[in-house]
Tab-separated table of C-alpha atoms and ligand atoms in Angstrom:
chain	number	residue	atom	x	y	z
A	1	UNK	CA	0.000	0.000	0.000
A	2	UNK	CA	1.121	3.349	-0.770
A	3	UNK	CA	0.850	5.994	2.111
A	4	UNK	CA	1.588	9.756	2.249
A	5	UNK	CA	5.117	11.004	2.905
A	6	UNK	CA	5.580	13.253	6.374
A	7	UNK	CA	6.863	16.310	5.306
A	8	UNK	CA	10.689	18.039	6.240
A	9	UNK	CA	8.674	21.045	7.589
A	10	UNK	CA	5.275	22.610	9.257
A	11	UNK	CA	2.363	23.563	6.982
A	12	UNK	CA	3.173	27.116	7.712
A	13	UNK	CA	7.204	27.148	7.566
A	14	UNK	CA	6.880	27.947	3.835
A	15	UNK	CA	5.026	31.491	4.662
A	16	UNK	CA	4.396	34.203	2.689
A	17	UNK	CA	4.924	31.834	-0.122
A	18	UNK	CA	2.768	29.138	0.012
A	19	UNK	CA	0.318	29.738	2.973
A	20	UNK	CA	-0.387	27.203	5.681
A	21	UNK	CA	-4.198	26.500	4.901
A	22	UNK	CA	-3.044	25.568	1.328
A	23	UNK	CA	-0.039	23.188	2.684
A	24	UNK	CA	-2.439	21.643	4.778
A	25	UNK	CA	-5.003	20.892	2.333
A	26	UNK	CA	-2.655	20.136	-0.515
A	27	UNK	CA	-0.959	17.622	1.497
A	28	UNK	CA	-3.489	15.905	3.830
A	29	UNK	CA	-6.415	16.080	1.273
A	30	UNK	CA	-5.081	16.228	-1.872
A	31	UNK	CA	-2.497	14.079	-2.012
A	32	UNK	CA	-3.804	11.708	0.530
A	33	UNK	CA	-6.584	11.764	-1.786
A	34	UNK	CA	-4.553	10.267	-4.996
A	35	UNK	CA	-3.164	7.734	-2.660
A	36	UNK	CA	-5.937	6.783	-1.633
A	37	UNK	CA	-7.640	6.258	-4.878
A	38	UNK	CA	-4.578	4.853	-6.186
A	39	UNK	CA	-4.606	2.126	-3.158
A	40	UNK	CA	-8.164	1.093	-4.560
A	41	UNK	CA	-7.515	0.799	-8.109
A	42	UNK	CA	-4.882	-1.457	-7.693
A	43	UNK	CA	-6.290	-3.859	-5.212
A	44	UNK	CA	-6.479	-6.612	-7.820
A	45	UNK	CA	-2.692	-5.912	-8.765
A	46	UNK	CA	-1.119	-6.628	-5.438
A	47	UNK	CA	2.072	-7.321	-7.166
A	48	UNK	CA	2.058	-3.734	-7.776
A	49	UNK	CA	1.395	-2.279	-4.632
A	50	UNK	CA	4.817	-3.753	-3.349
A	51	UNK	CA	6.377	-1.345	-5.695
A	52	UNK	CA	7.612	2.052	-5.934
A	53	UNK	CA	5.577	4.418	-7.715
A	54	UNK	CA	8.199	5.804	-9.849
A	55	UNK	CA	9.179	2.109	-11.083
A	56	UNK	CA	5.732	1.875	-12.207
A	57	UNK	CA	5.237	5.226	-13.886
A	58	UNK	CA	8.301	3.943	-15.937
A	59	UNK	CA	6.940	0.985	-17.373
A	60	UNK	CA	3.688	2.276	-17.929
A	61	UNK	CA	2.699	1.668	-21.408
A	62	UNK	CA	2.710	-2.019	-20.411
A	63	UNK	CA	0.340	-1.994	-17.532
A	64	UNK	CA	-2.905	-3.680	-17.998
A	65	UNK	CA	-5.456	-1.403	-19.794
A	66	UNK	CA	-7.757	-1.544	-16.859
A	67	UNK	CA	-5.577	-0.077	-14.278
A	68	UNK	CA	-3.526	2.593	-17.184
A	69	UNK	CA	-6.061	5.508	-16.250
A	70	UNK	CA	-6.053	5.568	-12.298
A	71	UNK	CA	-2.189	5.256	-12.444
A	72	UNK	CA	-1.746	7.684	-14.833
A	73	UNK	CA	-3.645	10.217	-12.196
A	74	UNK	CA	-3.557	9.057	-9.184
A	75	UNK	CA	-0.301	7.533	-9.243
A	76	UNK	CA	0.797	10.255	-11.079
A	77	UNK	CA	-0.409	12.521	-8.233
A	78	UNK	CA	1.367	10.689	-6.066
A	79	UNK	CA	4.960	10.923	-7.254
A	80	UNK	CA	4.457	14.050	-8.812
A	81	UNK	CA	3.472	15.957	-5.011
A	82	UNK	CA	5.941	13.300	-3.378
A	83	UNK	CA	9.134	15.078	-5.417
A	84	UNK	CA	7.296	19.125	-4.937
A	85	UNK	CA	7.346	18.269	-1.088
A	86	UNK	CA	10.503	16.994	-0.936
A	87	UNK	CA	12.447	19.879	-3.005
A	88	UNK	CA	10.477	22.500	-0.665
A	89	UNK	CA	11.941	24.299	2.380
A	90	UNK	CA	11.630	26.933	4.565
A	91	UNK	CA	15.465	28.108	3.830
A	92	UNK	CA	16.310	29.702	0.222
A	93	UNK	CA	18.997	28.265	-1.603
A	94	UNK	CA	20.624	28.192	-5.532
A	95	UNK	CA	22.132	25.575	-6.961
A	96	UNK	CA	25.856	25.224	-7.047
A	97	UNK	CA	28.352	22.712	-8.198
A	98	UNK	CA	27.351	20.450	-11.343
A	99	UNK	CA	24.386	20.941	-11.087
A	100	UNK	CA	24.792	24.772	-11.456
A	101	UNK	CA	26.934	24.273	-14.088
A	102	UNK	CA	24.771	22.364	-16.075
A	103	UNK	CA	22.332	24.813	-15.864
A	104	UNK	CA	24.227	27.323	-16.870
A	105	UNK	CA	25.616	25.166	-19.913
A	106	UNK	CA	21.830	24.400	-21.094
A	107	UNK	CA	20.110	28.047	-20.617
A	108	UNK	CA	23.033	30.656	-20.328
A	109	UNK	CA	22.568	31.425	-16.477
A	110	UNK	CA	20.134	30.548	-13.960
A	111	UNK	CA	18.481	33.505	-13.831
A	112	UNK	CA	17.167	32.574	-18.001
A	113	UNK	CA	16.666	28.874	-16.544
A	114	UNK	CA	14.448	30.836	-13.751
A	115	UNK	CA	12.558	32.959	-16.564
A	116	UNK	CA	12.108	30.274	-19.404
A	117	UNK	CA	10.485	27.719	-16.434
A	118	UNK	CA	8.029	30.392	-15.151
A	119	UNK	CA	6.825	31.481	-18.755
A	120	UNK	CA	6.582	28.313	-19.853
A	121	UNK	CA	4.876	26.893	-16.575
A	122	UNK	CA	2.617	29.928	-16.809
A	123	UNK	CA	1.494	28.850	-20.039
A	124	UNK	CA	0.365	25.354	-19.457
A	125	UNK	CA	-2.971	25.505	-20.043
A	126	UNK	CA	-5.280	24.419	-16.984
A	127	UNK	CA	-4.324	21.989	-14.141
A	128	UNK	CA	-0.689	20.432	-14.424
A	129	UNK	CA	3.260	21.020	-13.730
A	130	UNK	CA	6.447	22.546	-14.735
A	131	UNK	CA	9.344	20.487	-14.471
A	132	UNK	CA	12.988	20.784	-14.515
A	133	UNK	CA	13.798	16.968	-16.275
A	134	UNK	CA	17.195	15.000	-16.820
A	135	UNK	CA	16.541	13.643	-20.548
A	136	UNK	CA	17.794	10.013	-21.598
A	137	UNK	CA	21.020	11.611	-22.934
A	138	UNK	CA	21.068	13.319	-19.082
A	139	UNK	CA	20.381	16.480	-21.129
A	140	UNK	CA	18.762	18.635	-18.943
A	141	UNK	CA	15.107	20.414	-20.403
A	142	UNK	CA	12.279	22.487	-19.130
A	143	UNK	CA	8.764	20.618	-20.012
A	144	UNK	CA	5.420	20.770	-18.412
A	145	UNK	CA	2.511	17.924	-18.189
A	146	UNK	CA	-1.261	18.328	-18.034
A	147	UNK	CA	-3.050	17.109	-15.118
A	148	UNK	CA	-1.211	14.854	-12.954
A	149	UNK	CA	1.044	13.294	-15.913
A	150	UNK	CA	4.577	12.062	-14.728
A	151	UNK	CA	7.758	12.769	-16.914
A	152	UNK	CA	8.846	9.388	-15.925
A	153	UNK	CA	6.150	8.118	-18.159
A	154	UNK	CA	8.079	9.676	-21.190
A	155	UNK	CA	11.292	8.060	-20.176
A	156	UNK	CA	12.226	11.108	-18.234
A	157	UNK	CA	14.148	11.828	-14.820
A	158	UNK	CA	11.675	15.005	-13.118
A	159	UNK	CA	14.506	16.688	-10.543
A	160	UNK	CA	12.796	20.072	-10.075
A	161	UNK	CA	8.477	20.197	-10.133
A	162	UNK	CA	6.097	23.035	-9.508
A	163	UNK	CA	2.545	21.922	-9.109
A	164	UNK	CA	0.414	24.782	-11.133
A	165	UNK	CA	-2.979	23.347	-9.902
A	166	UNK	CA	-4.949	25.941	-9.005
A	167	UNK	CA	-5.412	24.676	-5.649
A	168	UNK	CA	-1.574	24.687	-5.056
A	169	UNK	CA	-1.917	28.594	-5.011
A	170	UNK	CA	-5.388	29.620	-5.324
A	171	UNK	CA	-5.752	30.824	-1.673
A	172	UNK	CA	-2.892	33.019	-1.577
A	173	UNK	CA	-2.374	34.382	-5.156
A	174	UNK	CA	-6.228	34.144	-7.008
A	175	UNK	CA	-5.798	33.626	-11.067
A	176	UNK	CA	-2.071	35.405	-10.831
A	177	UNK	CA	-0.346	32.453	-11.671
A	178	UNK	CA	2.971	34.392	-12.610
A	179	UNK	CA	3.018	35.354	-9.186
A	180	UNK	CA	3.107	32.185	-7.620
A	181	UNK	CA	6.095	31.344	-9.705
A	182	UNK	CA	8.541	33.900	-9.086
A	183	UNK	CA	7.822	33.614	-5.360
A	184	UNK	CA	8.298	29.765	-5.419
A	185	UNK	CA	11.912	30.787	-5.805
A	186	UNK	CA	12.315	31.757	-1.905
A	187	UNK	CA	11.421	28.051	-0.741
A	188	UNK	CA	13.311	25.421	-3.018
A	189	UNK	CA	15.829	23.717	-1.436
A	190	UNK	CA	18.836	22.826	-4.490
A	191	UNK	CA	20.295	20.188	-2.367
A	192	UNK	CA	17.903	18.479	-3.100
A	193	UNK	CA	16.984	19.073	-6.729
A	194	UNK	CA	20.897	18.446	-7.014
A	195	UNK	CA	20.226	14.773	-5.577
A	196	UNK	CA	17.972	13.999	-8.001
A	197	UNK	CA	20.397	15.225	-10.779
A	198	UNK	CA	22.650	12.868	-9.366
A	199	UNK	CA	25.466	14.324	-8.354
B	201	MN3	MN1	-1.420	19.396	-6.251
């Protein structure tokens, strides 16, 4: 069974940029919410539930048909929030090391990697994500996904997410979208993101 991660920090430790209300629901409803729905749908796969989600979005195009369309969201969902919580935190940071220099190698500094992610998160149209991704060649690219839709399930490594759901800032910032994104800035920890890029 999958279960929802405890988070590195308090609902409101991420103030003014995500407000506590929205943490709280995000995490306990929402997410809990995909897991829980994911739990259900895969009750007759129990050889899947002793997996890890990411393994599964991975080999998705051969899961049974059945099963393709809960996974896809709600396992989605699940992975997708799991990696935003995780490269959250209360204490600004930018990245350094490889991981800096790759950025800078790929979009000229990070402050163009910082502007080219929030227009083209901005411009996903409706509910989904911008992501930083590591590409098969360990290229590194800016793409987004609609709804809860995992990189992983186009062969690609997500190291950076921001969830553009409206109820991951809707409290807060209202239909300013833009605005949530060049706050989000203030609370990513790069340690992290820089784990995921694998250095
Ligand atoms: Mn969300």
């Amino acid at each position: 069974m999958f279960t929802l991660p405890k988070l590195n920090f308090e609902y409101s430790d991420l103030e003014p940029t995500i407000d506590a209300q929205t943490m709280e629901i995000h995490h306990s409803k929402h997410h809990q919410g995909y897991i829980n729905k994911l739990n259900a749908a895969l009750e007759e796969h129990p050889e899947l539930l002793k997996k890890e989600i990411n393994e599964i979005l991975l080999n998705f195009k051969n899961l049974p048909d059945d099963i393709k369309k809960a996974v896809r969201n709600n396992g989605g969902g699940h992975s997708n929030h799991t990696l935003f919580w995780s490269i959250l935190s209360p204490e600004k940071s930018e990245p350094s090391g490889a991981l800096l220099q790759a950025i800078n190698d790929t979009f000229g500094s990070f402050v163009n990697f910082k502007k080219q992610f929030e227009e083209a998160t901005a411009a996903q149209f409706g509910s989904g994500w911008g992501w930083l991704v590591k590409t098969e060649n360990n290229d590194l690219k800016i793409v987004t996904t609609p709804n809860q839709d995992s990189p992983l399930m186009d062969k690609q490594t997500p190291i950076f997410g921001v969830d553009v759901w409206e109820h991951a800032y809707y409290l807060h910032y209202q239909n300013r979208r833009p605005d949530y994104l060049t706050s989000i800035w203030d609370v990513i920890s790069w340690d992290k993101v820089a784990e995921y890029y694998g250095e």
